[in-house]
Short mmCIF file of C-alpha atoms in Angstrom, two decimals:
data_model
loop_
_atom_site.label_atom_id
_atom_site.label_comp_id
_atom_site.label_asym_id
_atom_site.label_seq_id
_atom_site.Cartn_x
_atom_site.Cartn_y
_atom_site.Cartn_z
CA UNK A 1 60.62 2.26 -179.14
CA UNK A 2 59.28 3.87 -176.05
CA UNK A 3 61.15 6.93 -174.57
CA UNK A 4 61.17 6.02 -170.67
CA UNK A 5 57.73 5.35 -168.08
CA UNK A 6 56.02 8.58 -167.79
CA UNK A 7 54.00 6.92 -165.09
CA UNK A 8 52.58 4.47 -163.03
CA UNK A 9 49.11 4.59 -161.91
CA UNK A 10 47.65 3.57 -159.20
CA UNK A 11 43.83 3.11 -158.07
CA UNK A 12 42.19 4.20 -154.97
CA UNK A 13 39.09 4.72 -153.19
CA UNK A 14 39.71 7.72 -151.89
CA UNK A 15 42.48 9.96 -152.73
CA UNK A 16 43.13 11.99 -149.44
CA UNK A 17 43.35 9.28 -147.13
CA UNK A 18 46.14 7.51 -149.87
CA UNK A 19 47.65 10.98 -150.04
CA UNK A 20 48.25 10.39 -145.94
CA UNK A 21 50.55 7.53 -146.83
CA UNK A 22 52.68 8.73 -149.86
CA UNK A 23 52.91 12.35 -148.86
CA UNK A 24 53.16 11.85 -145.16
CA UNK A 25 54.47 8.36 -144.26
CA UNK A 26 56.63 7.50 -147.91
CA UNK A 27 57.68 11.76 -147.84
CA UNK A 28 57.04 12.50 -151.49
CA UNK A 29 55.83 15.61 -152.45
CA UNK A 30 52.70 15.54 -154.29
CA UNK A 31 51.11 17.64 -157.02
CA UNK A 32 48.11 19.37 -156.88
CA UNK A 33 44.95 17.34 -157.00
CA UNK A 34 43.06 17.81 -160.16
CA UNK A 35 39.43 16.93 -161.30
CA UNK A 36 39.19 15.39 -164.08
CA UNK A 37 35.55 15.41 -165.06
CA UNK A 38 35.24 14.25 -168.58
CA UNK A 39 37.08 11.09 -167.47
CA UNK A 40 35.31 10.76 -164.31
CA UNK A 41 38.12 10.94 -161.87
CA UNK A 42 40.03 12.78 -159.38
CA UNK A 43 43.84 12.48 -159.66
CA UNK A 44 47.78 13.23 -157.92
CA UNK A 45 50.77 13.23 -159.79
CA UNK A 46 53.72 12.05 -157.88
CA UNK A 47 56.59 13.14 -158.90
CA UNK A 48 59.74 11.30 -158.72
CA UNK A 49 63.44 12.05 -160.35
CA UNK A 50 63.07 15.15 -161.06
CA UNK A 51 62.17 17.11 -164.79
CA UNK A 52 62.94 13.58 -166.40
CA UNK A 53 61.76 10.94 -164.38
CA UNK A 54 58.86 8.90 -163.78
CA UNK A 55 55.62 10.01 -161.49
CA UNK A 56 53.45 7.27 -159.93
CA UNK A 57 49.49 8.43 -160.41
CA UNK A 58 46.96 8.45 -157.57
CA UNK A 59 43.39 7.88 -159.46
CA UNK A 60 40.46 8.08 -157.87
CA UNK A 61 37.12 7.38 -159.33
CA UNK A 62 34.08 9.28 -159.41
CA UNK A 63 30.66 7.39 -158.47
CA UNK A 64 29.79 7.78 -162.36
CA UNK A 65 33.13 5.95 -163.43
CA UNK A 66 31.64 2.24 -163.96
CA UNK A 67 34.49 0.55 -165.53
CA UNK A 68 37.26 1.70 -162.28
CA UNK A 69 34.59 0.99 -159.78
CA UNK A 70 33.85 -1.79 -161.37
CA UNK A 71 38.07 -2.71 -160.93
CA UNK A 72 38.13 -1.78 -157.94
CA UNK A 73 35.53 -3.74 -156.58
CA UNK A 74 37.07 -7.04 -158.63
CA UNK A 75 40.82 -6.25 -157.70
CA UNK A 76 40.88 -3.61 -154.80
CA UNK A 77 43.25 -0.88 -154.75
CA UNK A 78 46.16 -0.91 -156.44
CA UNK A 79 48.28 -1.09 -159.74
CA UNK A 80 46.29 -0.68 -162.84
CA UNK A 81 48.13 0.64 -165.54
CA UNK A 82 51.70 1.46 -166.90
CA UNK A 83 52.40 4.70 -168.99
CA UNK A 84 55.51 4.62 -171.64
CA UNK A 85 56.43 8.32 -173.63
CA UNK A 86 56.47 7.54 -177.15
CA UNK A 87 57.81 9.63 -180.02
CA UNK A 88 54.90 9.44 -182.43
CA UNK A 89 51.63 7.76 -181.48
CA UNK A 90 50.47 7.85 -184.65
CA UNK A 91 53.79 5.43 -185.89
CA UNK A 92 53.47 3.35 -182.78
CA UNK A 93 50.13 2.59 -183.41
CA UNK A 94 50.31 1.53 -186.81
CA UNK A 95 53.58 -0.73 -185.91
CA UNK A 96 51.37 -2.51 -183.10
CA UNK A 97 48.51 -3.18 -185.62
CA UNK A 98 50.96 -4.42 -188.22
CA UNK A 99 52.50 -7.21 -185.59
CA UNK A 100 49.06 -7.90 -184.15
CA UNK A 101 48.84 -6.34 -180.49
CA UNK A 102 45.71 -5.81 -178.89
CA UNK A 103 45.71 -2.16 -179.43
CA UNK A 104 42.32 -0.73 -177.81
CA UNK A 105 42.15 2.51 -179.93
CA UNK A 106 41.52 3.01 -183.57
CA UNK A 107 43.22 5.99 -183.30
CA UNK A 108 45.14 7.67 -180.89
CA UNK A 109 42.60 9.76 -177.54
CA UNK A 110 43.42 13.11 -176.34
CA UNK A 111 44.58 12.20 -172.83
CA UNK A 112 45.04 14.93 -169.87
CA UNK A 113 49.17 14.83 -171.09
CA UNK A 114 49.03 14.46 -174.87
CA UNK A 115 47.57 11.84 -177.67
CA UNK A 116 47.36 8.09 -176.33
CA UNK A 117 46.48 4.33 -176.77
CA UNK A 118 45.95 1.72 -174.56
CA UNK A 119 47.24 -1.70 -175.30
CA UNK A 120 44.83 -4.71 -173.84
CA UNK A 121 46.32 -6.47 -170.81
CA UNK A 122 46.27 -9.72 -172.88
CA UNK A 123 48.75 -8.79 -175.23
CA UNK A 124 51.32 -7.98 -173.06
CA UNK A 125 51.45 -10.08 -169.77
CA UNK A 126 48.51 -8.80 -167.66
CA UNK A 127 50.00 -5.16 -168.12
CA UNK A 128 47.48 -2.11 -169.04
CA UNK A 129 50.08 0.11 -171.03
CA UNK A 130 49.46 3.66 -172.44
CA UNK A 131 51.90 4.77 -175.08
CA UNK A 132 51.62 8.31 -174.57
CA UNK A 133 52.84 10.99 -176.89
CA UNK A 134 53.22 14.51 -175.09
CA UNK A 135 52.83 17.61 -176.70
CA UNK A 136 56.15 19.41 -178.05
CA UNK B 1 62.04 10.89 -149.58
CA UNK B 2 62.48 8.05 -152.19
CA UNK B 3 64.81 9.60 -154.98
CA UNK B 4 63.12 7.75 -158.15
CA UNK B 5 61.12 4.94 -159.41
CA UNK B 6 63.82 2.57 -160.22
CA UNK B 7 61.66 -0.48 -161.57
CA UNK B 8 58.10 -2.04 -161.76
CA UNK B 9 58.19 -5.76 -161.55
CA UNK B 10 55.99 -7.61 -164.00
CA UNK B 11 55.30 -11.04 -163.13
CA UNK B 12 54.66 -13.53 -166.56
CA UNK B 13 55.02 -17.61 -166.82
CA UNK B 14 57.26 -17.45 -169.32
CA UNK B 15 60.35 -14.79 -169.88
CA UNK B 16 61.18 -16.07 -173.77
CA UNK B 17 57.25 -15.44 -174.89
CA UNK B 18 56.96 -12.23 -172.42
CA UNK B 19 60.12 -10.83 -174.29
CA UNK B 20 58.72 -11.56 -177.49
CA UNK B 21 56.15 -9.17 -177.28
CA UNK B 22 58.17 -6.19 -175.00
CA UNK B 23 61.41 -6.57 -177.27
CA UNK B 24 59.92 -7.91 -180.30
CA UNK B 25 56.55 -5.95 -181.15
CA UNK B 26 57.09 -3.01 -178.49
CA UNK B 27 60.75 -2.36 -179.11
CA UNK B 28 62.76 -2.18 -176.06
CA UNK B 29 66.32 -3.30 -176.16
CA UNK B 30 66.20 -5.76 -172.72
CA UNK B 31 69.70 -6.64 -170.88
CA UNK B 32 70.59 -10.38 -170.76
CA UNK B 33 68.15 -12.66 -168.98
CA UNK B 34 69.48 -13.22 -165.42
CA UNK B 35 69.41 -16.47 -163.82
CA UNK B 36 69.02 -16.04 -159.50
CA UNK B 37 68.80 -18.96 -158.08
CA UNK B 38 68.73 -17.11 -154.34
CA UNK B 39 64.79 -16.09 -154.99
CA UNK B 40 64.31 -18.55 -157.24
CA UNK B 41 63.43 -16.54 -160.57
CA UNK B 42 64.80 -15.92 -163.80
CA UNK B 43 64.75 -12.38 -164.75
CA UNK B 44 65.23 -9.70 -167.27
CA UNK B 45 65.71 -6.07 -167.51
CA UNK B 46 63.94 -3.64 -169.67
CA UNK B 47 65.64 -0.21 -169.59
CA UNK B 48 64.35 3.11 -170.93
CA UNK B 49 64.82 6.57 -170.18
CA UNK B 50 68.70 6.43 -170.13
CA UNK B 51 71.23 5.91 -166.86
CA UNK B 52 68.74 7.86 -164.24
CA UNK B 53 65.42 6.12 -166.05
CA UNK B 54 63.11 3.65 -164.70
CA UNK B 55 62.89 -0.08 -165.87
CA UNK B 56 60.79 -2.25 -166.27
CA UNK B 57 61.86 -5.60 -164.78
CA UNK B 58 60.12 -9.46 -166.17
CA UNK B 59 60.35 -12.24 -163.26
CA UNK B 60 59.24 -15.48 -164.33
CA UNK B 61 59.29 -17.77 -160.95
CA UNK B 62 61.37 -21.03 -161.13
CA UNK B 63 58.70 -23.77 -160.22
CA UNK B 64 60.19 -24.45 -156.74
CA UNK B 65 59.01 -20.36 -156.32
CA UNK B 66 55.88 -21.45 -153.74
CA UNK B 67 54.72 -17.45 -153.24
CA UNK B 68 55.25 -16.37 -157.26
CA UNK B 69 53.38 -19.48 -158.48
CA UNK B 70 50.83 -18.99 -155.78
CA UNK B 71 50.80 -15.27 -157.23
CA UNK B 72 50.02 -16.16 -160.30
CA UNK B 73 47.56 -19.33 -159.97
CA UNK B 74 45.45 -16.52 -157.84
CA UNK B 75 45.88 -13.04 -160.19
CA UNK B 76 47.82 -14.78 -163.44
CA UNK B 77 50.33 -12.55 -165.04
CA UNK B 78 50.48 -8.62 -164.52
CA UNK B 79 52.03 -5.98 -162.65
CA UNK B 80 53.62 -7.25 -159.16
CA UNK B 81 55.69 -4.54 -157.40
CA UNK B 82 57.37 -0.83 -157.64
CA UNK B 83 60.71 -0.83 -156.75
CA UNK B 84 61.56 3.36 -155.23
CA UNK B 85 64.80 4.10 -154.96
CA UNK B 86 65.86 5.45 -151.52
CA UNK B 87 69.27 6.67 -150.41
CA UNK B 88 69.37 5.29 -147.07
CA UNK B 89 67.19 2.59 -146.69
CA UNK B 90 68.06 2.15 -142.41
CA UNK B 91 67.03 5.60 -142.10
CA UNK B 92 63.87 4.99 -144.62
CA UNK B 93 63.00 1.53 -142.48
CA UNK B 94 63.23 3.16 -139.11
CA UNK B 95 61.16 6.79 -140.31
CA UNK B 96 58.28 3.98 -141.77
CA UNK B 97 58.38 2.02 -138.29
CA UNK B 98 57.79 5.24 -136.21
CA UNK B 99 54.84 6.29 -138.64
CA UNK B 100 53.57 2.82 -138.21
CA UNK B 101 53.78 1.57 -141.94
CA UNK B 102 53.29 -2.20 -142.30
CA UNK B 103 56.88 -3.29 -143.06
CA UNK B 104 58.05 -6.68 -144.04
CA UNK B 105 61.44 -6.57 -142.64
CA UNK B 106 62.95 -5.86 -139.71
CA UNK B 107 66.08 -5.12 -140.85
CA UNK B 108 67.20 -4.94 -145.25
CA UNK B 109 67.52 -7.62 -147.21
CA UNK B 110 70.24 -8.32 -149.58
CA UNK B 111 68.55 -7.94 -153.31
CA UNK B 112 70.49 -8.57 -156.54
CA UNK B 113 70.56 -4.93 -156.70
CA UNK B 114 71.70 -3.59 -153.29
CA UNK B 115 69.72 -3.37 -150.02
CA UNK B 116 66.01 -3.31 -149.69
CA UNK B 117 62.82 -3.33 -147.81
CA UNK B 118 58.84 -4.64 -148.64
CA UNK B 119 56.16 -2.78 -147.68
CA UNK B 120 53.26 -5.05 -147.69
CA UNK B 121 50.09 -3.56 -149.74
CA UNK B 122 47.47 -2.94 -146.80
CA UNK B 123 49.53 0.54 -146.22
CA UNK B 124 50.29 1.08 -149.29
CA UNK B 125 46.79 0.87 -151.33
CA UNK B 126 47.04 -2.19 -152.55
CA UNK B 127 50.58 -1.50 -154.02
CA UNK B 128 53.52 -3.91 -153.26
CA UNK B 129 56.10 -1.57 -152.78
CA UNK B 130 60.55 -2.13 -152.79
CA UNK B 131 62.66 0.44 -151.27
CA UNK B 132 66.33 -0.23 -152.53
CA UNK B 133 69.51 1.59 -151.54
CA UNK B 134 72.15 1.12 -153.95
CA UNK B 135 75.82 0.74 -153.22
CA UNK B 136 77.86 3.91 -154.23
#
């Protein structure tokens, strides 16, 4: 069973100007922004709840990232995905297989945070989930 | 400065098949399925992460729900709103007036769980977004 959200991401075009509303209008206190080259995007971490709660995730693509552009020019900004702290990847994985979710990963990707999956929106109700396990 | 993520609202056509995949193959323990006639939904909560987590929340609209069916004829099932917990949500509404956010009410509205504001998704980046006092 999942732990708790680790986060919720969000998509935008660019990150600064959506930084002016959740920094300066909405008053949370955002992380640093990081590049992210080998997955083709520029991120903020919003922290929320302190040391145990749940950030949302500012994403911004790169020009080179097809498959976000690609969303964002279907869907606009906005949601995209939904990240849930597992124990063990490695035993959630195999448990999805076994009762026949559309897990996207054959085995668990190293992630910026830890070792994740991605479940396929059509198994569970339109959501993009990660189950994300982080390191000890 | 909103306090925590209390929920993200996921919006499916039918609560007893979206369950069976969240409780069922993903292994959350949901509360009891929540009838509210008021907006017109049935609804159910998933908790995780303990008293000061985040849920997630399933609304499946009643059929007399015009702007949840309308949702989901136009985007089908997925993720509809974050619900940030605030802990004075006057104070929040007027601070978001002054900055010129795009607020949908002029004054709180009574939700199931306490008093709350929309902020409609053209400030927001495409994100629906709750902000929900709670009583003490």
């Amino acid at each position: 069973m999942p732990r708790r959200i680790d986060h919720v991401a969000i998509i935008v075009r660019n990150l600064e100007q959506a930084l002016s509303f959740y920094r300066d209008t909405l008053g949370i206190v955002p992380g640093e922004i990081q590049e992210v080259p080998t997955e083709q995007v520029r991120i903020a971490f919003l922290p929320l709840g302190g040391p145990e709660g749940s950030q949302l995730e500012l994403i911004e693509p790169t020009p080179a990232n097809v498959s976000l552009n690609k969303f964002l020019d279907k869907r606009g900004e906005g949601l995209h995905h939904v990240c849930l702290e597992v124990e063990n990847v490695d035993a959630s994985l195999e448990s999805l297989k076994e009762k026949g979710a559309a897990v996207m990963d054959q085995q668990p990707r190293l992630a910026a945070e830890g070792r994740a999956i991605f479940l396929h929106p059509k198994s569970s109700n339109g959501v993009l989930l990660e189950l994300l396990e982080k390191p000890e």
